Amino acid sequence: MINPQARNLRQTMSTILEEIETQIAGLKTSTSKSNVGVVRDTGDGVARIEGLSDVMLNEMIEFSSGVYGLALNLEETEVGAILLGDTTLVKEGDEARTTGKLLQVPVGKALLGRVVNTLGEPLDGKGPIKAEAAYPLEKIAPGVIKRKAVTQPVQTGIMAIDAMIPIGRGQRELIIGDRATGKSAVAIDTIISQAKQNKAAEEGRLQDHRPLYCIYVAIGQKNSNVARALAVFEANGAMPYTTIVSAPASDTATNQYLAPFAGAAMGEWFMDHGMDALIIYDDLSKHAVAYRQVSLVLKRPSGREAYPGDVFYLHSRLLERSARVTEEAGGGSVTALPIIETQAGDVSAYIPTNVISITDGQIYLETDLFYQGVRPAISVGLSVSRVGSAAQIKAIKQVAGKIKLDLAQFRELAAFAQFGSDLDAGTKARLDRGSRIVELFKQTQYNPISVEEQVAVLWAMQNGYLDSVPVEKVKAFQVKLQDYLRMRKESILKSIVTKKAIDKELETELAAALDEFKSTWE
């Protein structure tokens, strides 16, 4: 016998389940239809729409004029959408309809060598782009399980960085400093260095090298600056491996806000297909300003320095997408070099501290050093790489181990030495060594140095071959030494590349080569 109470309960449960099923079916049919609304008002690149009850966050909205918008504010009575394209075409009373799609950009190798806008449309007049696929601008970053340790180096060609603040593939390293201290120059040099390595690998001069494809995202820059960067890339043969995403100062705040996400999506295609990408965000200070402008127009409440409360989340969800992933997840990597501009060296301001806490280290460029003629003006004390020597080949570790300490001691002693006249021999030796390292790390723009030449030069420094060279002639000595090794001792450079470490045999060869060079130099 079945208990009457149990029978009643079973009947009630089945009725409730039937009701839920009909509601779900109704929801499915309502969401499959396009939801239509009307533009209530428009202005400053933003439209407020009534009647879009089923719109989703970040969904594309199509207006009757053919312009698209992006739903950012979902309120009880209206939807706030930022407009993409010609904002003057959207008028009050226009029809707006949901599309059920996220904003996407074209991705793939077809974008290499091209200059595109935020939506992946060409700006270089070289015709349409036949993209392999399209990726959404916003995507959830790879989880911890999908990630792999950062162990492969990104050789920037800048000796001070490769020796003391190494960058690994999959890392996020911040470039921070005041206006006009050479932040973009560091990023551009890194791209040129990658292009030279990629070309050497294609020609068979560099073994076991995975090409690194570059994406340069210019946010809020002058058009002339973007054109100058393009000219430098073309002159140095870097453009075939590079995509420029340009959202200049003349562009709308919406395009400037979305540009870095477009760059990240383009980089993720390489990562998903087992390749490596490097993205430069130049710069995220202007990106935060563009987002503040969009937020204030959308009437979102402002917080510290009038930035919206989620400005930290804006940059964290962007930079978190950089990773080196396991073979199952594609086996590629995205390395990010965000740039932040400080005001009068204030590293503790709101946006700089936000981005410092998201990244895996920073390269700090000091204004004082820049005006003293130390270029790149990298501050040893404030710069750090949280990946460290894991992203260096063994040969660089062997020669660069003590250099950061030597340079830090030199900076410390130099401050005291200017007040004291008589110094003991140990202090004087440290000051002499430090001043020669500073000279060695000075480097002309757009002239990256290959890793094997860096190893040879730093080995000469460490083993006292530069101690007798006058400080003002150290740079000339270095240039001549590099020429001598390239022309006369190519076998030594090849050995460094293949062995990736300095053994006894290589040490003997280096010593013999340097003795021979030193005799001709003197």
Short mmCIF file of C-alpha atoms in Angstrom, two decimals:
data_model
loop_
_atom_site.label_atom_id
_atom_site.label_comp_id
_atom_site.label_asym_id
_atom_site.label_seq_id
_atom_site.Cartn_x
_atom_site.Cartn_y
_atom_site.Cartn_z
CA MET A 1 0.00 0.00 0.00
CA ILE A 2 1.25 3.51 -0.95
CA ASN A 3 0.85 6.14 1.71
CA PRO A 4 -1.73 8.82 0.51
CA GLN A 5 0.59 11.59 1.72
CA ALA A 6 3.49 10.19 -0.41
CA ARG A 7 1.13 9.98 -3.45
CA ASN A 8 0.08 13.64 -3.00
CA LEU A 9 3.74 14.70 -2.63
CA ARG A 10 4.69 12.81 -5.83
CA GLN A 11 1.81 14.46 -7.76
CA THR A 12 2.82 17.93 -6.47
CA MET A 13 6.46 17.36 -7.44
CA SER A 14 5.54 16.23 -10.98
CA THR A 15 3.30 19.31 -11.40
CA ILE A 16 6.15 21.63 -10.30
CA LEU A 17 8.59 19.90 -12.70
CA GLU A 18 6.12 20.27 -15.60
CA GLU A 19 5.75 24.00 -14.81
CA ILE A 20 9.57 24.47 -14.75
CA GLU A 21 9.91 22.64 -18.09
CA THR A 22 7.28 24.87 -19.75
CA GLN A 23 8.99 27.99 -18.36
CA ILE A 24 12.39 26.84 -19.72
CA ALA A 25 10.82 26.11 -23.12
CA GLY A 26 9.26 29.59 -23.09
CA LEU A 27 12.60 31.16 -22.20
CA LYS A 28 14.32 29.30 -25.05
CA THR A 29 11.79 30.53 -27.60
CA SER A 30 11.92 34.12 -26.29
CA THR A 31 15.75 34.28 -26.34
CA SER A 32 15.96 32.71 -29.79
CA LYS A 33 13.95 35.65 -31.15
CA SER A 34 15.78 38.92 -31.65
CA ASN A 35 14.91 41.34 -28.87
CA VAL A 36 14.06 44.84 -30.16
CA GLY A 37 14.26 48.20 -28.37
CA VAL A 38 14.26 51.94 -29.13
CA VAL A 39 17.06 54.51 -28.65
CA ARG A 40 15.92 56.94 -25.93
CA ASP A 41 18.85 59.34 -26.22
CA THR A 42 22.39 59.42 -27.60
CA GLY A 43 25.53 61.51 -27.11
CA ASP A 44 29.29 61.27 -26.38
CA GLY A 45 29.51 57.89 -28.14
CA VAL A 46 26.86 56.32 -25.86
CA ALA A 47 23.25 55.31 -26.58
CA ARG A 48 20.55 54.63 -23.97
CA ILE A 49 18.03 52.06 -25.17
CA GLU A 50 14.59 51.16 -23.80
CA GLY A 51 12.86 47.83 -24.28
CA LEU A 52 15.85 45.47 -24.56
CA SER A 53 14.70 43.06 -21.84
CA ASP A 54 16.81 40.04 -22.91
CA VAL A 55 20.15 41.70 -23.66
CA MET A 56 23.35 40.25 -22.15
CA LEU A 57 26.45 42.05 -20.86
CA ASN A 58 29.03 42.72 -23.63
CA GLU A 59 26.50 41.64 -26.29
CA MET A 60 26.59 43.28 -29.72
CA ILE A 61 23.56 45.49 -30.45
CA GLU A 62 22.67 46.38 -34.05
CA PHE A 63 21.06 49.76 -34.77
CA SER A 64 18.79 50.48 -37.75
CA SER A 65 21.51 52.76 -39.21
CA GLY A 66 23.88 49.75 -39.52
CA VAL A 67 26.10 50.90 -36.61
CA TYR A 68 26.89 48.41 -33.84
CA GLY A 69 27.05 49.00 -30.11
CA LEU A 70 28.24 47.06 -27.08
CA ALA A 71 25.93 46.63 -24.06
CA LEU A 72 27.84 47.72 -20.95
CA ASN A 73 25.20 49.04 -18.51
CA LEU A 74 22.21 46.78 -17.80
CA GLU A 75 19.74 48.80 -15.73
CA GLU A 76 16.13 48.19 -14.72
CA THR A 77 14.52 50.48 -17.28
CA GLU A 78 17.24 50.99 -19.91
CA VAL A 79 20.46 49.63 -21.40
CA GLY A 80 23.60 51.79 -21.78
CA ALA A 81 25.60 50.85 -24.90
CA ILE A 82 28.89 52.25 -26.24
CA LEU A 83 28.85 52.85 -29.99
CA LEU A 84 31.38 51.43 -32.46
CA GLY A 85 31.93 53.22 -35.77
CA ASP A 86 30.30 56.50 -36.83
CA THR A 87 28.41 57.59 -33.70
CA THR A 88 26.60 60.46 -35.50
CA LEU A 89 24.45 57.96 -37.46
CA VAL A 90 22.60 56.76 -34.33
CA LYS A 91 19.64 59.04 -33.53
CA GLU A 92 16.86 59.20 -30.94
CA GLY A 93 13.96 56.91 -31.87
CA ASP A 94 16.13 54.48 -33.91
CA GLU A 95 15.43 50.78 -33.59
CA ALA A 96 18.03 48.64 -31.72
CA ARG A 97 18.11 44.88 -31.80
CA THR A 98 20.14 42.23 -29.95
CA THR A 99 22.37 39.91 -31.99
CA GLY A 100 23.24 37.17 -29.46
CA LYS A 101 26.92 37.61 -30.39
CA LEU A 102 30.03 38.89 -28.63
CA LEU A 103 32.30 41.45 -30.31
CA GLN A 104 34.91 39.58 -32.38
CA VAL A 105 38.13 40.44 -34.23
CA PRO A 106 39.85 38.59 -37.08
CA VAL A 107 42.88 36.56 -35.96
CA GLY A 108 45.64 34.51 -37.60
CA LYS A 109 48.87 34.89 -39.55
CA ALA A 110 47.09 36.99 -42.21
CA LEU A 111 47.33 39.94 -39.77
CA LEU A 112 51.16 39.85 -39.69
CA GLY A 113 52.68 42.81 -41.52
CA ARG A 114 49.46 44.81 -41.27
CA VAL A 115 48.26 47.94 -39.45
CA VAL A 116 44.69 47.49 -38.21
CA ASN A 117 42.16 49.36 -36.08
CA THR A 118 40.41 48.06 -32.94
CA LEU A 119 37.96 45.95 -34.99
CA GLY A 120 40.75 44.38 -37.07
CA GLU A 121 39.96 46.49 -40.16
CA PRO A 122 43.04 47.46 -42.25
CA LEU A 123 44.41 51.01 -42.00
CA ASP A 124 47.45 50.53 -44.28
CA GLY A 125 45.74 50.53 -47.67
CA LYS A 126 47.03 47.06 -48.54
CA GLY A 127 43.59 45.62 -49.24
CA PRO A 128 41.27 43.38 -47.19
CA ILE A 129 42.55 40.83 -44.64
CA LYS A 130 41.67 37.17 -45.30
CA ALA A 131 41.64 36.07 -41.66
CA GLU A 132 41.76 32.41 -40.63
CA ALA A 133 39.25 32.81 -37.79
CA ALA A 134 37.61 35.33 -35.45
CA TYR A 135 38.10 35.47 -31.68
CA PRO A 136 35.96 37.33 -29.10
CA LEU A 137 37.63 40.38 -27.55
CA GLU A 138 36.86 39.26 -24.00
CA LYS A 139 37.83 35.73 -23.02
CA ILE A 140 38.40 34.01 -19.68
CA ALA A 141 42.13 33.63 -18.96
CA PRO A 142 43.70 30.13 -18.84
CA GLY A 143 43.32 28.49 -15.40
CA VAL A 144 46.17 27.33 -13.17
CA ILE A 145 45.91 23.71 -14.41
CA LYS A 146 46.41 24.83 -18.04
CA ARG A 147 49.48 26.91 -17.22
CA LYS A 148 53.12 25.86 -17.40
CA ALA A 149 56.22 27.27 -15.69
CA VAL A 150 57.99 30.12 -17.52
CA THR A 151 61.38 28.76 -18.62
CA GLN A 152 62.01 29.97 -22.19
CA PRO A 153 63.68 33.38 -22.59
CA VAL A 154 62.47 36.37 -24.58
CA GLN A 155 65.81 37.79 -25.68
CA THR A 156 65.19 41.53 -25.91
CA GLY A 157 68.64 42.34 -27.32
CA ILE A 158 69.01 44.96 -24.58
CA MET A 159 71.99 43.82 -22.53
CA ALA A 160 70.89 45.43 -19.24
CA ILE A 161 67.52 43.60 -19.41
CA ASP A 162 68.76 40.20 -20.65
CA ALA A 163 71.51 40.14 -17.99
CA MET A 164 69.73 41.58 -14.93
CA ILE A 165 65.94 41.65 -15.47
CA PRO A 166 65.28 38.66 -17.76
CA ILE A 167 61.88 38.23 -19.42
CA GLY A 168 60.45 34.76 -20.08
CA ARG A 169 57.84 33.61 -22.60
CA GLY A 170 54.48 33.79 -20.85
CA GLN A 171 55.56 36.50 -18.40
CA ARG A 172 54.02 39.94 -17.84
CA GLU A 173 56.78 42.50 -17.36
CA LEU A 174 55.80 46.14 -16.81
CA ILE A 175 57.80 48.96 -18.42
CA ILE A 176 57.28 52.02 -16.22
CA GLY A 177 58.69 55.54 -16.17
CA ASP A 178 58.00 59.22 -16.81
CA ARG A 179 57.14 60.73 -20.17
CA ALA A 180 60.00 60.61 -22.74
CA THR A 181 62.33 58.28 -20.80
CA GLY A 182 62.50 55.63 -23.56
CA LYS A 183 59.67 53.22 -22.61
CA SER A 184 58.43 52.72 -26.17
CA ALA A 185 62.06 52.47 -27.36
CA VAL A 186 62.61 49.43 -25.09
CA ALA A 187 59.47 47.78 -26.49
CA ILE A 188 60.38 48.57 -30.13
CA ASP A 189 63.95 47.26 -29.63
CA THR A 190 62.49 44.02 -28.25
CA ILE A 191 60.32 43.59 -31.38
CA ILE A 192 63.33 44.26 -33.66
CA SER A 193 65.37 41.68 -31.69
CA GLN A 194 62.62 39.05 -32.17
CA ALA A 195 62.47 39.77 -35.91
CA LYS A 196 66.25 39.32 -36.25
CA GLN A 197 66.10 35.99 -34.38
CA ASN A 198 63.09 34.79 -36.42
CA LYS A 199 64.93 35.65 -39.65
CA ALA A 200 68.13 33.91 -38.48
CA ALA A 201 66.09 30.79 -37.64
CA GLU A 202 64.43 30.83 -41.09
CA GLU A 203 67.84 31.07 -42.77
CA GLY A 204 69.18 28.18 -40.65
CA ARG A 205 71.66 30.34 -38.71
CA LEU A 206 69.84 29.77 -35.40
CA GLN A 207 68.91 26.27 -34.28
CA ASP A 208 65.98 25.22 -32.02
CA HIS A 209 64.42 28.69 -32.11
CA ARG A 210 60.65 29.06 -31.77
CA PRO A 211 59.56 32.18 -33.64
CA LEU A 212 58.01 34.92 -31.51
CA TYR A 213 55.29 36.93 -33.30
CA CYS A 214 54.73 40.49 -32.09
CA ILE A 215 51.61 42.64 -31.63
CA TYR A 216 52.12 46.35 -30.95
CA VAL A 217 48.98 47.99 -29.51
CA ALA A 218 49.20 51.80 -29.70
CA ILE A 219 46.57 53.36 -27.39
CA GLY A 220 45.97 57.12 -27.46
CA GLN A 221 49.26 57.81 -29.31
CA LYS A 222 49.70 60.55 -31.90
CA ASN A 223 49.30 59.23 -35.45
CA SER A 224 52.82 60.50 -36.19
CA ASN A 225 54.23 58.27 -33.39
CA VAL A 226 52.49 55.20 -34.80
CA ALA A 227 53.78 56.06 -38.30
CA ARG A 228 57.31 56.46 -36.88
CA ALA A 229 57.14 53.05 -35.19
CA LEU A 230 55.89 51.50 -38.46
CA ALA A 231 58.80 53.10 -40.38
CA VAL A 232 61.32 51.72 -37.82
CA PHE A 233 59.82 48.21 -38.06
CA GLU A 234 59.92 48.31 -41.87
CA ALA A 235 63.51 49.63 -41.93
CA ASN A 236 64.66 46.80 -39.61
CA GLY A 237 62.72 44.00 -41.34
CA ALA A 238 60.41 43.47 -38.34
CA MET A 239 57.05 44.06 -40.06
CA PRO A 240 56.63 40.52 -41.55
CA TYR A 241 56.45 39.21 -37.93
CA THR A 242 54.46 42.12 -36.43
CA THR A 243 50.87 43.40 -36.30
CA ILE A 244 50.17 47.01 -35.26
CA VAL A 245 46.78 47.66 -33.62
CA SER A 246 46.26 51.42 -33.71
CA ALA A 247 43.71 53.32 -31.60
CA PRO A 248 45.20 56.85 -31.82
CA ALA A 249 44.28 59.89 -29.72
CA SER A 250 41.93 61.05 -32.50
CA ASP A 251 39.91 57.82 -32.16
CA THR A 252 36.87 57.48 -29.87
CA ALA A 253 37.29 56.55 -26.19
CA THR A 254 35.41 53.30 -26.98
CA ASN A 255 38.02 52.22 -29.55
CA GLN A 256 40.89 53.13 -27.21
CA TYR A 257 39.25 51.11 -24.38
CA LEU A 258 38.74 48.03 -26.61
CA ALA A 259 42.12 48.09 -28.46
CA PRO A 260 44.20 46.12 -25.87
CA PHE A 261 41.53 43.39 -25.72
CA ALA A 262 41.67 43.13 -29.53
CA GLY A 263 45.47 42.73 -29.30
CA ALA A 264 45.09 40.05 -26.59
CA ALA A 265 42.61 38.10 -28.79
CA MET A 266 45.06 38.19 -31.73
CA GLY A 267 47.85 36.92 -29.45
CA GLU A 268 45.67 34.12 -28.06
CA TRP A 269 45.25 32.62 -31.53
CA PHE A 270 49.03 32.04 -31.65
CA MET A 271 49.00 30.57 -28.12
CA ASP A 272 46.14 28.18 -28.97
CA HIS A 273 48.01 26.95 -32.06
CA GLY A 274 51.29 26.11 -30.30
CA MET A 275 53.08 29.36 -31.21
CA ASP A 276 54.49 32.22 -29.14
CA ALA A 277 53.29 35.83 -29.19
CA LEU A 278 54.57 39.04 -27.61
CA ILE A 279 52.14 41.91 -26.99
CA ILE A 280 53.16 45.50 -26.23
CA TYR A 281 50.40 47.64 -24.65
CA ASP A 282 51.56 51.22 -25.25
CA ASP A 283 50.28 52.48 -22.89
CA LEU A 284 47.81 51.37 -20.20
CA SER A 285 47.72 54.82 -18.51
CA LYS A 286 45.91 56.18 -21.57
CA HIS A 287 43.79 53.00 -21.63
CA ALA A 288 42.60 53.68 -18.06
CA VAL A 289 41.79 57.30 -19.00
CA ALA A 290 39.71 56.11 -21.99
CA TYR A 291 37.85 53.64 -19.75
CA ARG A 292 37.23 56.40 -17.17
CA GLN A 293 35.75 58.56 -19.94
CA VAL A 294 33.45 55.74 -21.11
CA SER A 295 32.38 54.98 -17.52
CA LEU A 296 31.62 58.58 -16.60
CA VAL A 297 29.51 59.03 -19.75
CA LEU A 298 27.63 55.84 -18.81
CA LYS A 299 26.98 57.51 -15.41
CA ARG A 300 28.84 54.83 -13.46
CA PRO A 301 29.87 56.09 -10.00
CA SER A 302 33.45 57.33 -9.89
CA GLY A 303 35.97 56.31 -7.24
CA ARG A 304 39.56 57.31 -6.50
CA GLU A 305 40.92 59.93 -8.95
CA ALA A 306 37.50 59.67 -10.73
CA TYR A 307 38.41 56.22 -12.07
CA PRO A 308 35.57 53.67 -11.87
CA GLY A 309 35.77 51.06 -9.10
CA ASP A 310 36.52 48.22 -11.53
CA VAL A 311 39.58 49.81 -13.19
CA PHE A 312 41.78 47.24 -11.40
CA TYR A 313 39.64 44.42 -12.80
CA LEU A 314 39.92 46.03 -16.26
CA HIS A 315 43.71 45.60 -16.33
CA SER A 316 43.84 42.34 -14.36
CA ARG A 317 41.50 40.49 -16.74
CA LEU A 318 43.54 41.83 -19.67
CA LEU A 319 47.01 40.90 -18.35
CA GLU A 320 45.86 37.61 -16.81
CA ARG A 321 45.37 36.33 -20.38
CA SER A 322 49.16 36.21 -20.81
CA ALA A 323 50.46 32.74 -20.02
CA ARG A 324 52.51 29.80 -21.15
CA VAL A 325 50.11 26.88 -21.51
CA THR A 326 50.54 23.09 -21.46
CA GLU A 327 50.67 20.99 -24.64
CA GLU A 328 47.04 19.85 -24.07
CA ALA A 329 45.90 23.50 -24.04
CA GLY A 330 47.80 24.38 -27.23
CA GLY A 331 51.41 24.55 -25.99
CA GLY A 332 51.95 28.21 -26.93
CA SER A 333 52.50 31.38 -24.93
CA VAL A 334 51.52 35.05 -24.78
CA THR A 335 54.05 37.44 -23.23
CA ALA A 336 52.82 40.91 -22.26
CA LEU A 337 54.90 44.06 -21.92
CA PRO A 338 52.45 46.70 -20.65
CA ILE A 339 53.73 50.29 -20.49
CA ILE A 340 52.70 52.75 -17.75
CA GLU A 341 53.55 56.45 -17.72
CA THR A 342 54.20 57.96 -14.29
CA GLN A 343 53.89 61.62 -13.29
CA ALA A 344 57.12 63.02 -11.80
CA GLY A 345 58.33 59.50 -10.91
CA ASP A 346 55.34 58.75 -8.68
CA VAL A 347 55.27 54.93 -8.73
CA SER A 348 52.80 54.89 -5.82
CA ALA A 349 49.94 56.53 -7.80
CA TYR A 350 46.69 54.62 -8.35
CA ILE A 351 47.13 53.09 -11.83
CA PRO A 352 50.91 52.35 -11.50
CA THR A 353 50.41 50.44 -8.21
CA ASN A 354 47.48 48.53 -9.74
CA VAL A 355 49.50 47.34 -12.72
CA ILE A 356 52.66 46.65 -10.62
CA SER A 357 50.58 44.27 -8.46
CA ILE A 358 49.23 42.42 -11.54
CA THR A 359 52.55 41.96 -13.40
CA ASP A 360 55.53 39.64 -12.74
CA GLY A 361 58.06 42.43 -12.30
CA GLN A 362 58.87 45.85 -13.72
CA ILE A 363 61.56 47.63 -15.71
CA TYR A 364 61.75 51.10 -14.16
CA LEU A 365 63.19 53.89 -16.31
CA GLU A 366 64.63 56.79 -14.34
CA THR A 367 64.48 60.38 -15.59
CA ASP A 368 67.76 61.37 -13.84
CA LEU A 369 69.67 58.52 -15.49
CA PHE A 370 68.18 59.45 -18.86
CA TYR A 371 69.46 63.03 -18.57
CA GLN A 372 72.87 61.76 -17.40
CA GLY A 373 73.16 59.98 -20.76
CA VAL A 374 72.57 56.45 -19.43
CA ARG A 375 70.29 55.03 -22.13
CA PRO A 376 68.30 52.82 -21.76
CA ALA A 377 67.82 54.56 -18.38
CA ILE A 378 67.09 51.38 -16.41
CA SER A 379 67.15 51.75 -12.62
CA VAL A 380 68.76 48.62 -11.14
CA GLY A 381 67.37 49.26 -7.67
CA LEU A 382 63.69 49.56 -8.63
CA SER A 383 63.62 47.07 -11.53
CA VAL A 384 62.90 43.42 -10.83
CA SER A 385 61.90 40.24 -12.65
CA ARG A 386 59.87 37.79 -10.57
CA VAL A 387 60.74 34.98 -12.99
CA GLY A 388 64.45 35.72 -12.71
CA SER A 389 67.16 33.39 -13.95
CA ALA A 390 64.58 30.71 -14.86
CA ALA A 391 64.16 32.72 -18.08
CA GLN A 392 67.89 32.82 -18.92
CA ILE A 393 70.15 30.40 -20.75
CA LYS A 394 72.94 28.99 -18.55
CA ALA A 395 75.69 31.01 -20.32
CA ILE A 396 74.01 34.32 -19.38
CA LYS A 397 73.52 33.13 -15.78
CA GLN A 398 77.24 32.31 -15.56
CA VAL A 399 78.40 35.75 -16.70
CA ALA A 400 75.64 37.98 -15.29
CA GLY A 401 75.37 36.51 -11.79
CA LYS A 402 77.42 39.15 -9.94
CA ILE A 403 76.68 42.12 -12.19
CA LYS A 404 73.45 43.28 -10.55
CA LEU A 405 75.16 43.26 -7.13
CA ASP A 406 78.23 45.09 -8.53
CA LEU A 407 76.01 47.75 -10.07
CA ALA A 408 73.85 48.18 -6.94
CA GLN A 409 77.02 48.58 -4.80
CA PHE A 410 78.40 51.09 -7.31
CA ARG A 411 75.22 53.24 -7.12
CA GLU A 412 75.40 53.13 -3.32
CA LEU A 413 79.13 53.99 -3.15
CA ALA A 414 78.96 56.68 -5.85
CA ALA A 415 76.65 58.74 -3.62
CA PHE A 416 79.26 58.76 -0.81
CA ALA A 417 82.35 58.96 -3.03
CA GLN A 418 81.46 62.43 -4.30
CA PHE A 419 81.94 63.82 -0.76
CA GLY A 420 85.17 61.96 0.13
CA SER A 421 88.51 62.58 -1.61
CA ASP A 422 90.69 59.66 -0.41
CA LEU A 423 89.20 56.19 -0.96
CA ASP A 424 90.65 52.82 -0.02
CA ALA A 425 91.72 50.44 -2.82
CA GLY A 426 88.69 48.12 -2.45
CA THR A 427 86.16 50.96 -2.76
CA LYS A 428 88.06 52.46 -5.70
CA ALA A 429 88.09 49.07 -7.50
CA ARG A 430 84.33 48.71 -6.97
CA LEU A 431 83.68 52.21 -8.32
CA ASP A 432 85.89 51.55 -11.36
CA ARG A 433 84.14 48.25 -12.08
CA GLY A 434 80.69 49.85 -11.64
CA SER A 435 81.42 52.78 -13.96
CA ARG A 436 82.60 50.35 -16.66
CA ILE A 437 79.43 48.22 -16.30
CA VAL A 438 77.32 51.39 -16.67
CA GLU A 439 79.21 52.23 -19.90
CA LEU A 440 78.78 48.67 -21.15
CA PHE A 441 75.01 48.78 -20.60
CA LYS A 442 74.61 51.99 -22.60
CA GLN A 443 73.12 51.02 -25.94
CA THR A 444 72.08 52.88 -29.08
CA GLN A 445 68.42 52.73 -30.06
CA TYR A 446 67.15 50.12 -32.57
CA ASN A 447 70.39 48.15 -32.21
CA PRO A 448 69.66 44.92 -30.29
CA ILE A 449 72.65 42.72 -29.44
CA SER A 450 72.47 38.94 -29.98
CA VAL A 451 72.69 36.79 -26.85
CA GLU A 452 76.01 35.13 -27.84
CA GLU A 453 77.69 38.55 -28.24
CA GLN A 454 76.26 39.63 -24.87
CA VAL A 455 77.77 36.52 -23.24
CA ALA A 456 81.21 37.19 -24.78
CA VAL A 457 81.23 40.89 -23.78
CA LEU A 458 80.05 40.21 -20.21
CA TRP A 459 82.60 37.40 -19.84
CA ALA A 460 85.34 39.87 -20.86
CA MET A 461 84.00 42.33 -18.25
CA GLN A 462 83.87 39.71 -15.50
CA ASN A 463 87.38 38.44 -16.21
CA GLY A 464 89.03 41.85 -15.98
CA TYR A 465 89.70 42.48 -19.70
CA LEU A 466 88.09 45.93 -19.45
CA ASP A 467 89.80 47.00 -16.20
CA SER A 468 92.70 48.64 -18.05
CA VAL A 469 90.45 50.29 -20.67
CA PRO A 470 89.71 53.97 -19.86
CA VAL A 471 86.02 54.47 -18.94
CA GLU A 472 85.37 56.83 -21.87
CA LYS A 473 86.70 54.19 -24.30
CA VAL A 474 84.73 51.20 -22.94
CA LYS A 475 81.93 51.62 -25.52
CA ALA A 476 84.41 51.79 -28.42
CA PHE A 477 86.19 48.69 -27.04
CA GLN A 478 82.86 46.81 -26.88
CA VAL A 479 81.84 47.72 -30.45
CA LYS A 480 85.26 46.70 -31.85
CA LEU A 481 85.19 43.45 -29.82
CA GLN A 482 81.75 42.54 -31.22
CA ASP A 483 82.97 43.25 -34.78
CA TYR A 484 86.13 41.17 -34.18
CA LEU A 485 84.12 38.19 -32.84
CA ARG A 486 81.64 38.36 -35.75
CA MET A 487 84.35 38.63 -38.44
CA ARG A 488 87.21 36.52 -37.05
CA LYS A 489 85.84 34.25 -34.30
CA GLU A 490 82.43 33.18 -35.55
CA SER A 491 83.10 29.62 -34.31
CA ILE A 492 83.16 30.86 -30.68
CA LEU A 493 79.79 32.61 -31.10
CA LYS A 494 78.34 29.47 -32.69
CA SER A 495 79.63 27.36 -29.77
CA ILE A 496 77.87 29.67 -27.27
CA VAL A 497 74.59 29.32 -29.24
CA THR A 498 74.77 25.50 -29.46
CA LYS A 499 76.16 24.74 -25.97
CA LYS A 500 74.11 27.50 -24.20
CA ALA A 501 76.74 27.31 -21.43
CA ILE A 502 80.42 28.20 -20.90
CA ASP A 503 82.54 25.10 -20.29
CA LYS A 504 86.34 24.81 -19.83
CA GLU A 505 86.97 24.47 -23.59
CA LEU A 506 84.91 27.56 -24.41
CA GLU A 507 86.62 29.52 -21.62
CA THR A 508 90.04 28.72 -23.10
CA GLU A 509 88.89 29.80 -26.58
CA LEU A 510 87.37 33.03 -25.21
CA ALA A 511 90.54 33.85 -23.24
CA ALA A 512 92.76 33.26 -26.32
CA ALA A 513 90.47 35.38 -28.54
CA LEU A 514 90.36 38.24 -26.00
CA ASP A 515 94.15 38.19 -25.47
CA GLU A 516 94.62 38.41 -29.25
CA PHE A 517 92.05 41.23 -29.57
CA LYS A 518 93.48 43.14 -26.59
CA SER A 519 96.99 43.13 -28.10
CA THR A 520 95.70 44.62 -31.39
CA TRP A 521 93.42 47.10 -29.54
CA GLU A 522 96.18 48.49 -27.32
#
